Amino acid sequence: MLKKEISDSLKTFILCLLLFLGVPLGYVMDKFIIHFGWKLSEIFNFMYLMTIIAFPLAAGLTIFQSEKKDRAFEYLFSLPLSRPQILMYKVLPRLVILLVLIAVSTLFSVYQNIWIAGFNLVVLFLISIVLSVSFNSPLIGIIGVSFFFYGYYTSSQIIYMIFTGWNPGKAFPDSTLTVILHNIFAAVLLLTPLGIAFWITFKKMDVKPLKLQMKSYYLIVLPTLVIFIVFIVLFFKKYLNYMQ
Amino acid sequence: MISIKDLSFSYGKLKVFENFSLDVPEGEVCLITGINGVGKSTLLRLMAKVLRPAAGEIIFDEKMGQDPRHKIGFISDILSLYESLTVAQSIDFHKSVYNLSKFDDSLIRHTKIGLDQKIKELSSGQKTIFHLSLILSTEPEILLIDEIIHSIDAYLRRVFLEQLIQLQSERQLTIIMVNLNFHDIEHMVERVILLKSGKIAVDEKIEALKAKVKKVISATKPQSTPVLSQIDFTDHSEFFVYPYDWKIKEQIEGEVVDMDLTEIVSAFIGGEYA
């Protein structure tokens, strides 16, 4: 099974690499149409950034794509594989490719702080996996993941500011560990309920129509979403003032 | 042995089974039948553990191990293999999951299936026979086969059934089938179970069933025996009676005829629709 999942993960990665077609395209467009004065290296860096964001998003959201598309859940669930085994076989190759991508990014110096960026990409991947069971449409999936990821990102900043007592003097030190700790805190706050919702649903999942199996998932995910929105709304004005 | 105890299952608000119980002894060849939507395929899926019961349990013999799916071969009424894989990749996939060192290709050797062909390129009959060969290569103790086997052409169906008969006699395979082509399997089936409204309406050994279900050709309806269904002609009717009472012969003018499995099942199902 691992072989199939490695192959599926590589296919997703290759599809994401197609974004690099934007490099010559962007260069030609800039040269002949829009004249923004983009350098080839700038376009390459931008497309690399897009790829490294697109991969965890696509790899997570399409983790059960072959089962959904081929109606192969019935075959998969009839095999003597436990749910942790299935999840491990599916997550592992995708996570390894993502980690390799993050490692390669350090070579290109795409991110100033690779630890924080890498952690955020892993969070993006995990959010995409968790939401993958609830969406069939990739577009809605992308919107959903973007929404949750934005929630995670904003709340990590707000958490940081709460912990510094809204004191701009203390804000954003160079210490990677301090910043990443608040990211971890925000990730745990978001991913714990989402992860529980996903696991409860996936553990009990069978070949009944998916909509009949999502009750406990929505019972956890929707209140989490509401709490995150309330949290962000409560602090957003203060956050904006602080940022200014 | 499969022992289903007080099983309940529903699709949302639609109850399919409530406190359903059934025992299937080891080595028995059992046919489950009933009208469409009665829950035959659902029952098979529950036994294959691809559906989870809301209540009750399905107990397998201890020799089936901790995860009975190792020893269950299940083919449902929808083809559910990974379509993007090739035949060779699918064999590889199946072998890796079951830790098999070799694959028994005796069934697909009869077909024109190429190892490089993608599953999505196969016809539904080819997919079915390939899925069956995957299942048989794992040497299952229990075979659960839904009515999809109709899609295989007559020659391959015969080859498959011959292999099935051989395996059954060699390994005491327990086989549970749903509404297969009764002519093909009549000589294999030992027990017939008719489902009605989520319950077992009829559960008989095939010989007992054949002795109890008769076709009465007469102008008058038999009074002493329940009639399952009937077909009317201009000057007479065919009454399918169950359980047959030999006194009928004294009560009516007409003929009493034995029925084969196809006619018996049709009579029961016809009665459901009447």
Short mmCIF file of C-alpha atoms in Angstrom, two decimals:
data_model
loop_
_atom_site.label_atom_id
_atom_site.label_comp_id
_atom_site.label_asym_id
_atom_site.label_seq_id
_atom_site.Cartn_x
_atom_site.Cartn_y
_atom_site.Cartn_z
CA MET A 1 0.00 0.00 0.00
CA LEU A 2 2.92 2.29 0.79
CA LYS A 3 4.06 2.00 -2.83
CA LYS A 4 0.70 3.24 -4.10
CA GLU A 5 0.65 6.12 -1.64
CA ILE A 6 4.23 7.13 -2.55
CA SER A 7 3.20 7.13 -6.20
CA ASP A 8 0.05 9.17 -5.45
CA SER A 9 2.07 11.67 -3.38
CA LEU A 10 4.64 12.07 -6.16
CA LYS A 11 1.86 12.62 -8.69
CA THR A 12 0.45 15.40 -6.50
CA PHE A 13 3.94 16.87 -6.17
CA ILE A 14 4.51 16.78 -9.93
CA LEU A 15 1.16 18.48 -10.47
CA CYS A 16 2.24 21.22 -8.05
CA LEU A 17 5.53 21.55 -9.93
CA LEU A 18 3.48 22.57 -12.97
CA LEU A 19 3.23 25.94 -11.24
CA PHE A 20 6.82 26.49 -12.39
CA LEU A 21 5.43 26.89 -15.89
CA GLY A 22 4.47 30.29 -14.52
CA VAL A 23 8.17 31.28 -14.47
CA PRO A 24 8.72 31.57 -18.24
CA LEU A 25 5.11 32.67 -18.66
CA GLY A 26 5.50 35.47 -16.10
CA TYR A 27 8.81 36.50 -17.67
CA VAL A 28 7.35 36.67 -21.16
CA MET A 29 4.28 38.55 -19.92
CA ASP A 30 6.45 41.07 -18.11
CA LYS A 31 8.73 41.52 -21.11
CA PHE A 32 5.99 42.04 -23.69
CA ILE A 33 2.73 42.96 -21.95
CA ILE A 34 2.76 44.30 -18.40
CA HIS A 35 6.31 45.69 -18.05
CA PHE A 36 6.55 45.48 -14.22
CA GLY A 37 10.27 44.95 -14.42
CA TRP A 38 10.23 41.52 -12.74
CA LYS A 39 13.53 39.68 -12.60
CA LEU A 40 13.58 36.02 -13.55
CA SER A 41 14.86 35.12 -10.05
CA GLU A 42 11.96 37.03 -8.46
CA ILE A 43 9.43 35.15 -10.54
CA PHE A 44 11.15 31.86 -9.74
CA ASN A 45 11.10 32.62 -5.99
CA PHE A 46 7.44 33.54 -6.15
CA MET A 47 6.54 30.34 -8.01
CA TYR A 48 8.63 28.29 -5.61
CA LEU A 49 6.68 29.86 -2.76
CA MET A 50 3.40 29.01 -4.51
CA THR A 51 4.55 25.42 -5.03
CA ILE A 52 5.61 24.93 -1.45
CA ILE A 53 2.25 26.26 -0.28
CA ALA A 54 0.27 24.34 -2.91
CA PHE A 55 1.82 20.96 -2.08
CA PRO A 56 0.70 20.59 1.57
CA LEU A 57 -2.71 21.97 0.60
CA ALA A 58 -3.15 19.57 -2.31
CA ALA A 59 -1.52 16.59 -0.58
CA GLY A 60 -3.77 16.98 2.44
CA LEU A 61 -7.01 17.68 0.63
CA THR A 62 -6.53 14.81 -1.85
CA ILE A 63 -5.43 12.24 0.70
CA PHE A 64 -8.62 10.19 0.09
CA GLN A 65 -9.10 11.31 -3.51
CA SER A 66 -8.55 7.90 -5.10
CA GLU A 67 -11.00 6.29 -2.68
CA LYS A 68 -13.61 8.98 -3.33
CA LYS A 69 -13.10 9.06 -7.11
CA ASP A 70 -12.97 5.28 -7.64
CA ARG A 71 -15.46 4.47 -4.87
CA ALA A 72 -12.62 2.36 -3.48
CA PHE A 73 -13.46 2.86 0.19
CA GLU A 74 -15.32 -0.44 0.03
CA TYR A 75 -12.22 -2.25 -1.24
CA LEU A 76 -9.92 -0.44 1.20
CA PHE A 77 -12.11 -1.13 4.23
CA SER A 78 -12.50 -4.79 3.27
CA LEU A 79 -8.73 -5.23 3.56
CA PRO A 80 -7.18 -6.31 6.84
CA LEU A 81 -5.76 -2.89 7.60
CA SER A 82 -6.43 -0.96 10.79
CA ARG A 83 -7.38 2.71 10.58
CA PRO A 84 -4.06 3.89 12.13
CA GLN A 85 -2.25 1.78 9.51
CA ILE A 86 -4.26 3.30 6.64
CA LEU A 87 -3.63 6.81 7.96
CA MET A 88 0.07 6.14 8.48
CA TYR A 89 0.49 4.79 4.92
CA LYS A 90 -1.28 7.84 3.55
CA VAL A 91 0.31 10.57 5.68
CA LEU A 92 3.90 9.33 5.79
CA PRO A 93 4.95 9.72 2.11
CA ARG A 94 3.23 13.07 1.80
CA LEU A 95 4.85 14.34 4.98
CA VAL A 96 8.29 13.16 3.85
CA ILE A 97 7.96 15.01 0.53
CA LEU A 98 6.81 18.11 2.40
CA LEU A 99 9.78 17.92 4.78
CA VAL A 100 12.16 17.48 1.82
CA LEU A 101 10.58 20.55 0.21
CA ILE A 102 11.07 22.52 3.42
CA ALA A 103 14.67 21.32 3.64
CA VAL A 104 15.30 22.32 0.01
CA SER A 105 13.83 25.73 0.82
CA THR A 106 16.65 26.34 3.27
CA LEU A 107 19.08 25.92 0.35
CA PHE A 108 17.23 28.52 -1.72
CA SER A 109 16.74 30.77 1.34
CA VAL A 110 13.13 31.23 0.29
CA TYR A 111 12.04 31.82 3.87
CA GLN A 112 13.86 34.04 6.33
CA ASN A 113 12.95 31.75 9.17
CA ILE A 114 12.59 28.23 7.89
CA TRP A 115 11.56 26.76 11.25
CA ILE A 116 8.49 28.95 11.55
CA ALA A 117 7.66 28.66 7.85
CA GLY A 118 8.21 24.90 7.95
CA PHE A 119 6.02 24.54 11.01
CA ASN A 120 3.28 26.60 9.36
CA LEU A 121 3.43 24.41 6.26
CA VAL A 122 3.04 21.29 8.39
CA VAL A 123 0.05 22.92 10.11
CA LEU A 124 -1.39 23.74 6.67
CA PHE A 125 -0.93 20.07 5.68
CA LEU A 126 -2.62 18.83 8.86
CA ILE A 127 -5.56 21.23 8.49
CA SER A 128 -5.97 20.03 4.88
CA ILE A 129 -6.04 16.37 5.99
CA VAL A 130 -8.58 17.08 8.70
CA LEU A 131 -10.85 18.92 6.29
CA SER A 132 -10.38 16.40 3.47
CA VAL A 133 -13.16 14.13 4.76
CA SER A 134 -15.76 16.87 4.68
CA PHE A 135 -15.28 18.26 1.17
CA ASN A 136 -15.71 16.75 -2.25
CA SER A 137 -15.17 20.00 -4.15
CA PRO A 138 -11.49 21.03 -4.27
CA LEU A 139 -12.47 24.70 -4.46
CA ILE A 140 -14.55 24.57 -1.28
CA GLY A 141 -11.74 22.57 0.30
CA ILE A 142 -9.18 25.26 -0.55
CA ILE A 143 -11.48 27.99 0.77
CA GLY A 144 -12.10 26.00 3.97
CA VAL A 145 -8.41 25.30 4.57
CA SER A 146 -7.47 28.92 3.80
CA PHE A 147 -10.08 30.11 6.28
CA PHE A 148 -8.85 27.80 9.05
CA PHE A 149 -5.21 28.55 8.28
CA TYR A 150 -5.88 32.29 8.40
CA GLY A 151 -7.61 31.70 11.74
CA TYR A 152 -4.59 29.78 12.99
CA TYR A 153 -2.14 32.41 11.76
CA THR A 154 -4.04 35.39 13.19
CA SER A 155 -4.72 33.66 16.49
CA SER A 156 -1.04 32.72 16.86
CA GLN A 157 -0.19 36.41 16.54
CA ILE A 158 -2.92 37.41 18.97
CA ILE A 159 -1.79 34.75 21.46
CA TYR A 160 1.71 36.11 21.19
CA MET A 161 0.48 39.61 21.90
CA ILE A 162 -1.63 38.47 24.83
CA PHE A 163 1.42 36.77 26.33
CA THR A 164 3.54 39.90 25.88
CA GLY A 165 0.83 41.96 27.58
CA TRP A 166 0.18 43.92 24.36
CA ASN A 167 3.52 45.58 24.85
CA PRO A 168 5.01 46.60 21.50
CA GLY A 169 8.45 46.80 23.08
CA LYS A 170 8.41 43.08 23.63
CA ALA A 171 6.90 42.23 20.29
CA PHE A 172 8.47 40.03 17.64
CA PRO A 173 11.91 39.36 19.07
CA ASP A 174 14.39 37.57 16.91
CA SER A 175 14.14 34.46 19.03
CA THR A 176 12.71 31.76 16.80
CA LEU A 177 11.82 29.62 19.79
CA THR A 178 9.63 32.33 21.37
CA VAL A 179 7.68 32.85 18.17
CA ILE A 180 7.39 29.20 17.33
CA LEU A 181 6.09 28.41 20.82
CA HIS A 182 3.11 30.68 20.21
CA ASN A 183 2.58 29.08 16.82
CA ILE A 184 2.63 25.69 18.50
CA PHE A 185 0.16 26.94 21.09
CA ALA A 186 -2.23 28.21 18.38
CA ALA A 187 -1.78 25.00 16.37
CA VAL A 188 -2.57 22.84 19.39
CA LEU A 189 -5.65 24.95 20.15
CA LEU A 190 -6.93 24.51 16.59
CA LEU A 191 -5.72 21.05 15.68
CA THR A 192 -6.72 19.28 18.89
CA PRO A 193 -10.49 19.62 18.36
CA LEU A 194 -10.15 19.26 14.57
CA GLY A 195 -7.92 16.20 14.98
CA ILE A 196 -10.34 14.62 17.46
CA ALA A 197 -13.25 15.29 15.06
CA PHE A 198 -11.32 13.75 12.16
CA TRP A 199 -10.16 10.73 14.13
CA ILE A 200 -13.60 9.93 15.59
CA THR A 201 -15.10 10.14 12.10
CA PHE A 202 -12.34 8.22 10.33
CA LYS A 203 -12.14 5.51 12.99
CA LYS A 204 -15.85 4.75 12.66
CA MET A 205 -16.03 5.44 8.94
CA ASP A 206 -17.64 2.78 6.76
CA VAL A 207 -19.15 2.73 3.28
CA LYS A 208 -22.39 4.47 4.21
CA PRO A 209 -22.90 7.81 2.42
CA LEU A 210 -20.43 10.25 3.96
CA LYS A 211 -23.12 12.77 4.91
CA LEU A 212 -24.63 10.16 7.27
CA GLN A 213 -21.33 9.82 9.09
CA MET A 214 -20.38 13.44 9.69
CA LYS A 215 -22.55 14.24 12.72
CA SER A 216 -19.82 14.02 15.38
CA TYR A 217 -17.38 15.73 13.00
CA TYR A 218 -19.57 18.79 12.58
CA LEU A 219 -20.52 18.75 16.27
CA ILE A 220 -16.84 19.39 17.06
CA VAL A 221 -15.64 21.35 14.02
CA LEU A 222 -18.43 23.93 13.87
CA PRO A 223 -18.17 25.05 17.54
CA THR A 224 -14.37 25.19 17.11
CA LEU A 225 -14.85 27.41 14.10
CA VAL A 226 -17.26 29.66 16.02
CA ILE A 227 -14.86 29.90 19.00
CA PHE A 228 -12.00 30.84 16.66
CA ILE A 229 -14.08 33.47 14.90
CA VAL A 230 -15.23 34.95 18.24
CA PHE A 231 -11.64 34.91 19.49
CA ILE A 232 -10.34 36.69 16.42
CA VAL A 233 -13.22 39.19 16.30
CA LEU A 234 -12.73 40.03 19.98
CA PHE A 235 -9.07 40.85 19.54
CA PHE A 236 -8.85 41.89 15.91
CA LYS A 237 -9.28 45.63 16.46
CA LYS A 238 -6.67 45.62 19.22
CA TYR A 239 -4.44 43.51 17.00
CA LEU A 240 -4.73 45.99 14.12
CA ASN A 241 -4.01 48.94 16.44
CA TYR A 242 -1.04 47.05 17.80
CA MET A 243 0.29 46.28 14.33
CA GLN A 244 0.07 49.96 13.43
CA MET B 1 -18.92 -20.23 11.65
CA ILE B 2 -20.45 -16.78 11.43
CA SER B 3 -22.81 -15.81 14.19
CA ILE B 4 -24.84 -12.64 13.84
CA LYS B 5 -26.43 -11.63 17.11
CA ASP B 6 -29.13 -8.97 17.62
CA LEU B 7 -27.80 -6.87 14.79
CA SER B 8 -29.31 -3.46 14.14
CA PHE B 9 -28.38 -1.21 11.27
CA SER B 10 -29.87 1.81 9.56
CA TYR B 11 -29.02 4.30 6.83
CA GLY B 12 -29.86 7.53 8.66
CA LYS B 13 -33.54 7.21 9.57
CA LEU B 14 -34.09 4.21 7.31
CA LYS B 15 -33.97 1.09 9.47
CA VAL B 16 -32.68 -1.94 7.60
CA PHE B 17 -32.17 -4.47 10.41
CA GLU B 18 -33.37 -4.55 13.98
CA ASN B 19 -32.34 -7.37 16.33
CA PHE B 20 -31.41 -9.54 13.37
CA SER B 21 -29.77 -12.88 14.15
CA LEU B 22 -28.34 -15.56 11.89
CA ASP B 23 -25.86 -18.41 12.19
CA VAL B 24 -23.95 -19.76 9.21
CA PRO B 25 -21.94 -22.92 10.00
CA GLU B 26 -18.49 -23.51 8.58
CA GLY B 27 -18.45 -24.93 5.07
CA GLU B 28 -22.05 -24.06 4.26
CA VAL B 29 -23.06 -22.59 0.90
CA CYS B 30 -25.84 -20.18 1.59
CA LEU B 31 -27.98 -18.08 -0.74
CA ILE B 32 -29.56 -14.88 0.54
CA THR B 33 -32.44 -13.58 -1.49
CA GLY B 34 -35.32 -11.13 -1.29
CA ILE B 35 -36.76 -8.15 -3.11
CA ASN B 36 -34.63 -5.15 -4.05
CA GLY B 37 -33.84 -2.91 -1.11
CA VAL B 38 -34.53 -5.54 1.55
CA GLY B 39 -30.93 -5.40 2.82
CA LYS B 40 -29.19 -8.38 1.18
CA SER B 41 -26.13 -6.43 0.06
CA THR B 42 -26.13 -4.49 3.33
CA LEU B 43 -26.03 -7.78 5.25
CA LEU B 44 -23.09 -8.94 3.15
CA ARG B 45 -21.28 -5.62 3.73
CA LEU B 46 -21.87 -5.93 7.48
CA MET B 47 -20.36 -9.42 7.43
CA ALA B 48 -17.41 -8.11 5.39
CA LYS B 49 -16.95 -5.37 8.01
CA VAL B 50 -17.16 -2.54 5.51
CA LEU B 51 -20.32 -1.39 7.29
CA ARG B 52 -20.53 -1.07 11.05
CA PRO B 53 -23.66 -2.18 12.90
CA ALA B 54 -25.42 0.32 15.15
CA ALA B 55 -25.97 -2.49 17.67
CA GLY B 56 -25.35 -6.19 17.99
CA GLU B 57 -22.33 -8.12 16.84
CA ILE B 58 -21.01 -10.45 14.19
CA ILE B 59 -18.85 -13.16 15.69
CA PHE B 60 -16.44 -15.21 13.62
CA ASP B 61 -14.78 -18.49 14.46
CA GLU B 62 -11.65 -18.12 16.60
CA LYS B 63 -9.49 -19.57 13.83
CA MET B 64 -10.30 -16.47 11.76
CA GLY B 65 -7.92 -14.57 14.04
CA GLN B 66 -8.15 -11.12 15.54
CA ASP B 67 -8.99 -9.43 12.27
CA PRO B 68 -11.32 -11.78 10.35
CA ARG B 69 -10.87 -9.70 7.19
CA HIS B 70 -7.65 -11.68 6.65
CA LYS B 71 -9.84 -14.69 5.92
CA ILE B 72 -12.86 -13.03 4.29
CA GLY B 73 -13.13 -12.63 0.54
CA PHE B 74 -15.73 -10.02 -0.32
CA ILE B 75 -16.94 -8.78 -3.66
CA SER B 76 -19.78 -6.30 -3.53
CA ASP B 77 -22.37 -5.19 -6.05
CA ILE B 78 -20.23 -2.19 -6.99
CA LEU B 79 -16.74 -2.57 -8.42
CA SER B 80 -14.43 -0.74 -6.08
CA LEU B 81 -10.83 -1.40 -7.08
CA TYR B 82 -8.42 1.50 -7.58
CA GLU B 83 -9.13 2.47 -11.17
CA SER B 84 -5.88 4.31 -11.80
CA LEU B 85 -3.70 1.30 -10.98
CA THR B 86 -2.68 -1.24 -13.58
CA VAL B 87 -3.53 -4.91 -13.17
CA ALA B 88 0.08 -5.63 -12.13
CA GLN B 89 0.05 -2.76 -9.62
CA SER B 90 -3.26 -3.95 -8.19
CA ILE B 91 -1.85 -7.46 -7.73
CA ASP B 92 1.20 -5.93 -6.06
CA PHE B 93 -1.01 -3.80 -3.81
CA HIS B 94 -3.16 -6.78 -2.79
CA LYS B 95 -0.11 -9.00 -2.21
CA SER B 96 1.54 -6.37 -0.01
CA VAL B 97 -1.56 -5.96 2.17
CA TYR B 98 -2.00 -9.71 2.64
CA ASN B 99 1.75 -10.49 2.75
CA LEU B 100 1.39 -12.93 -0.12
CA SER B 101 4.47 -14.30 -1.81
CA LYS B 102 2.64 -15.35 -4.98
CA PHE B 103 -0.55 -14.57 -6.82
CA ASP B 104 -2.87 -17.29 -8.10
CA ASP B 105 -3.54 -16.18 -11.67
CA SER B 106 -5.45 -19.31 -12.68
CA LEU B 107 -8.66 -17.33 -13.16
CA ILE B 108 -7.29 -14.41 -15.14
CA ARG B 109 -5.24 -16.77 -17.29
CA HIS B 110 -8.53 -17.59 -19.02
CA THR B 111 -9.22 -13.95 -19.77
CA LYS B 112 -7.67 -11.45 -22.12
CA ILE B 113 -6.60 -9.20 -19.26
CA GLY B 114 -3.12 -7.75 -19.71
CA LEU B 115 -0.91 -6.97 -16.73
CA ASP B 116 -0.20 -3.48 -18.09
CA GLN B 117 -3.85 -2.62 -18.55
CA LYS B 118 -5.31 -0.07 -16.17
CA ILE B 119 -8.28 -1.21 -14.10
CA LYS B 120 -10.39 1.56 -15.65
CA GLU B 121 -9.71 0.07 -19.09
CA LEU B 122 -11.22 -3.31 -18.15
CA SER B 123 -14.82 -4.18 -18.88
CA SER B 124 -17.06 -4.71 -15.84
CA GLY B 125 -16.91 -8.47 -16.41
CA GLN B 126 -13.10 -8.38 -16.56
CA LYS B 127 -12.97 -6.24 -13.42
CA THR B 128 -15.19 -8.71 -11.62
CA ILE B 129 -13.18 -11.75 -12.62
CA PHE B 130 -9.96 -9.92 -11.70
CA HIS B 131 -11.38 -8.90 -8.32
CA LEU B 132 -12.45 -12.50 -7.76
CA SER B 133 -8.96 -13.75 -8.59
CA LEU B 134 -7.47 -11.24 -6.12
CA ILE B 135 -9.83 -12.53 -3.46
CA LEU B 136 -9.18 -16.21 -4.17
CA SER B 137 -5.40 -15.67 -4.07
CA THR B 138 -5.68 -14.81 -0.36
CA GLU B 139 -7.15 -18.28 0.33
CA PRO B 140 -10.19 -17.04 2.23
CA GLU B 141 -12.20 -19.17 4.67
CA ILE B 142 -15.36 -17.21 3.96
CA LEU B 143 -16.50 -15.91 0.59
CA LEU B 144 -19.12 -13.20 0.39
CA ILE B 145 -20.30 -12.68 -3.18
CA ASP B 146 -22.88 -10.16 -4.28
CA GLU B 147 -24.89 -10.42 -7.46
CA ILE B 148 -22.26 -8.65 -9.52
CA ILE B 149 -21.11 -12.01 -10.87
CA HIS B 150 -23.84 -11.72 -13.52
CA SER B 151 -21.56 -9.35 -15.42
CA ILE B 152 -19.08 -12.12 -16.20
CA ASP B 153 -19.61 -13.89 -19.51
CA ALA B 154 -20.98 -17.43 -19.50
CA TYR B 155 -17.62 -19.10 -20.14
CA LEU B 156 -15.73 -17.27 -17.37
CA ARG B 157 -18.65 -17.69 -15.00
CA ARG B 158 -18.44 -21.44 -15.54
CA VAL B 159 -14.66 -21.40 -15.00
CA PHE B 160 -15.08 -19.39 -11.81
CA LEU B 161 -17.87 -21.56 -10.45
CA GLU B 162 -15.89 -24.72 -11.21
CA GLN B 163 -12.97 -23.30 -9.26
CA LEU B 164 -15.33 -22.34 -6.46
CA ILE B 165 -16.79 -25.85 -6.28
CA GLN B 166 -13.29 -27.31 -6.19
CA LEU B 167 -12.20 -24.93 -3.42
CA GLN B 168 -15.36 -25.59 -1.46
CA SER B 169 -14.81 -29.33 -1.53
CA GLU B 170 -11.08 -29.04 -0.76
CA ARG B 171 -11.16 -26.41 1.96
CA GLN B 172 -14.68 -26.41 3.39
CA LEU B 173 -15.11 -22.81 2.28
CA THR B 174 -18.12 -21.00 3.71
CA ILE B 175 -19.86 -19.22 0.84
CA ILE B 176 -22.62 -16.67 1.21
CA MET B 177 -24.09 -15.44 -2.05
CA VAL B 178 -26.73 -12.87 -2.88
CA ASN B 179 -29.21 -13.41 -5.71
CA LEU B 180 -26.82 -15.04 -8.10
CA ASN B 181 -27.97 -16.61 -11.30
CA PHE B 182 -29.78 -19.53 -9.72
CA HIS B 183 -29.34 -21.88 -12.66
CA ASP B 184 -25.56 -21.56 -12.34
CA ILE B 185 -25.36 -22.24 -8.65
CA GLU B 186 -28.34 -24.49 -8.00
CA HIS B 187 -26.17 -27.57 -7.50
CA MET B 188 -23.94 -25.68 -5.01
CA VAL B 189 -26.44 -24.05 -2.70
CA GLU B 190 -27.27 -25.88 0.53
CA ARG B 191 -29.41 -23.30 2.29
CA VAL B 192 -31.74 -20.53 1.15
CA ILE B 193 -32.55 -17.49 3.28
CA LEU B 194 -35.28 -15.12 2.19
CA LEU B 195 -35.22 -11.70 3.76
CA LYS B 196 -38.38 -9.70 4.27
CA SER B 197 -38.58 -6.31 6.00
CA GLY B 198 -35.23 -6.81 7.70
CA LYS B 199 -36.16 -10.23 9.08
CA ILE B 200 -35.66 -13.81 7.93
CA ALA B 201 -38.92 -14.88 6.31
CA VAL B 202 -37.70 -18.26 5.07
CA ASP B 203 -34.66 -20.23 6.16
CA GLU B 204 -34.59 -23.71 4.67
CA LYS B 205 -32.17 -26.31 3.43
CA ILE B 206 -32.51 -26.52 -0.32
CA GLU B 207 -33.92 -30.06 -0.38
CA ALA B 208 -36.48 -29.20 2.29
CA LEU B 209 -37.41 -26.09 0.38
CA LYS B 210 -37.87 -27.97 -2.85
CA ALA B 211 -40.14 -30.42 -1.05
CA LYS B 212 -42.19 -27.62 0.48
CA VAL B 213 -42.60 -25.26 -2.48
CA LYS B 214 -44.68 -26.59 -5.37
CA LYS B 215 -46.36 -25.26 -8.45
CA VAL B 216 -50.04 -26.18 -8.61
CA ILE B 217 -51.56 -25.89 -12.08
CA SER B 218 -55.30 -25.67 -11.66
CA ALA B 219 -58.40 -23.66 -12.42
CA THR B 220 -59.25 -23.37 -8.72
CA LYS B 221 -57.16 -21.85 -5.99
CA PRO B 222 -55.92 -24.30 -3.34
CA GLN B 223 -57.58 -23.55 0.01
CA SER B 224 -55.60 -25.59 2.52
CA THR B 225 -52.13 -24.21 1.70
CA PRO B 226 -50.86 -20.61 1.58
CA VAL B 227 -50.25 -19.34 -1.94
CA LEU B 228 -47.07 -17.29 -2.34
CA SER B 229 -47.96 -15.90 -5.74
CA GLN B 230 -49.82 -16.88 -8.84
CA ILE B 231 -49.75 -16.46 -12.60
CA ASP B 232 -53.13 -16.39 -14.33
CA PHE B 233 -53.80 -17.81 -17.79
CA THR B 234 -57.10 -17.85 -19.67
CA ASP B 235 -58.27 -21.27 -18.56
CA HIS B 236 -56.10 -22.00 -15.55
CA SER B 237 -53.63 -20.50 -13.09
CA GLU B 238 -50.26 -21.46 -11.70
CA PHE B 239 -50.26 -21.25 -7.92
CA PHE B 240 -46.95 -21.31 -6.06
CA VAL B 241 -47.68 -22.80 -2.66
CA TYR B 242 -45.63 -22.95 0.52
CA PRO B 243 -45.60 -25.01 2.63
CA TYR B 244 -46.98 -27.67 0.33
CA ASP B 245 -49.57 -30.01 1.79
CA TRP B 246 -49.98 -33.35 -0.03
CA LYS B 247 -53.74 -33.18 0.62
CA ILE B 248 -53.96 -30.52 -2.11
CA LYS B 249 -53.94 -33.28 -4.68
CA GLU B 250 -57.21 -34.59 -3.24
CA GLN B 251 -58.83 -31.16 -3.08
CA ILE B 252 -58.23 -29.80 -6.54
CA GLU B 253 -58.32 -30.89 -10.10
CA GLY B 254 -54.97 -30.18 -11.59
CA GLU B 255 -51.33 -30.96 -11.52
CA VAL B 256 -48.62 -30.49 -8.87
CA VAL B 257 -45.16 -29.77 -10.30
CA ASP B 258 -41.70 -29.63 -8.70
CA MET B 259 -39.83 -26.35 -9.02
CA ASP B 260 -36.18 -25.48 -9.49
CA LEU B 261 -34.38 -22.88 -7.37
CA THR B 262 -34.98 -20.05 -9.85
CA GLU B 263 -38.72 -20.68 -9.87
CA ILE B 264 -38.83 -21.02 -6.08
CA VAL B 265 -37.02 -17.75 -5.49
CA SER B 266 -39.15 -16.02 -8.15
CA ALA B 267 -42.30 -17.32 -6.46
CA PHE B 268 -41.24 -15.95 -3.09
CA ILE B 269 -40.17 -12.61 -4.54
CA GLY B 270 -43.33 -12.46 -6.68
CA GLY B 271 -45.31 -12.94 -3.46
CA GLU B 272 -43.53 -9.96 -1.93
CA TYR B 273 -44.59 -7.71 -4.77
CA ALA B 274 -48.18 -9.02 -4.94
#
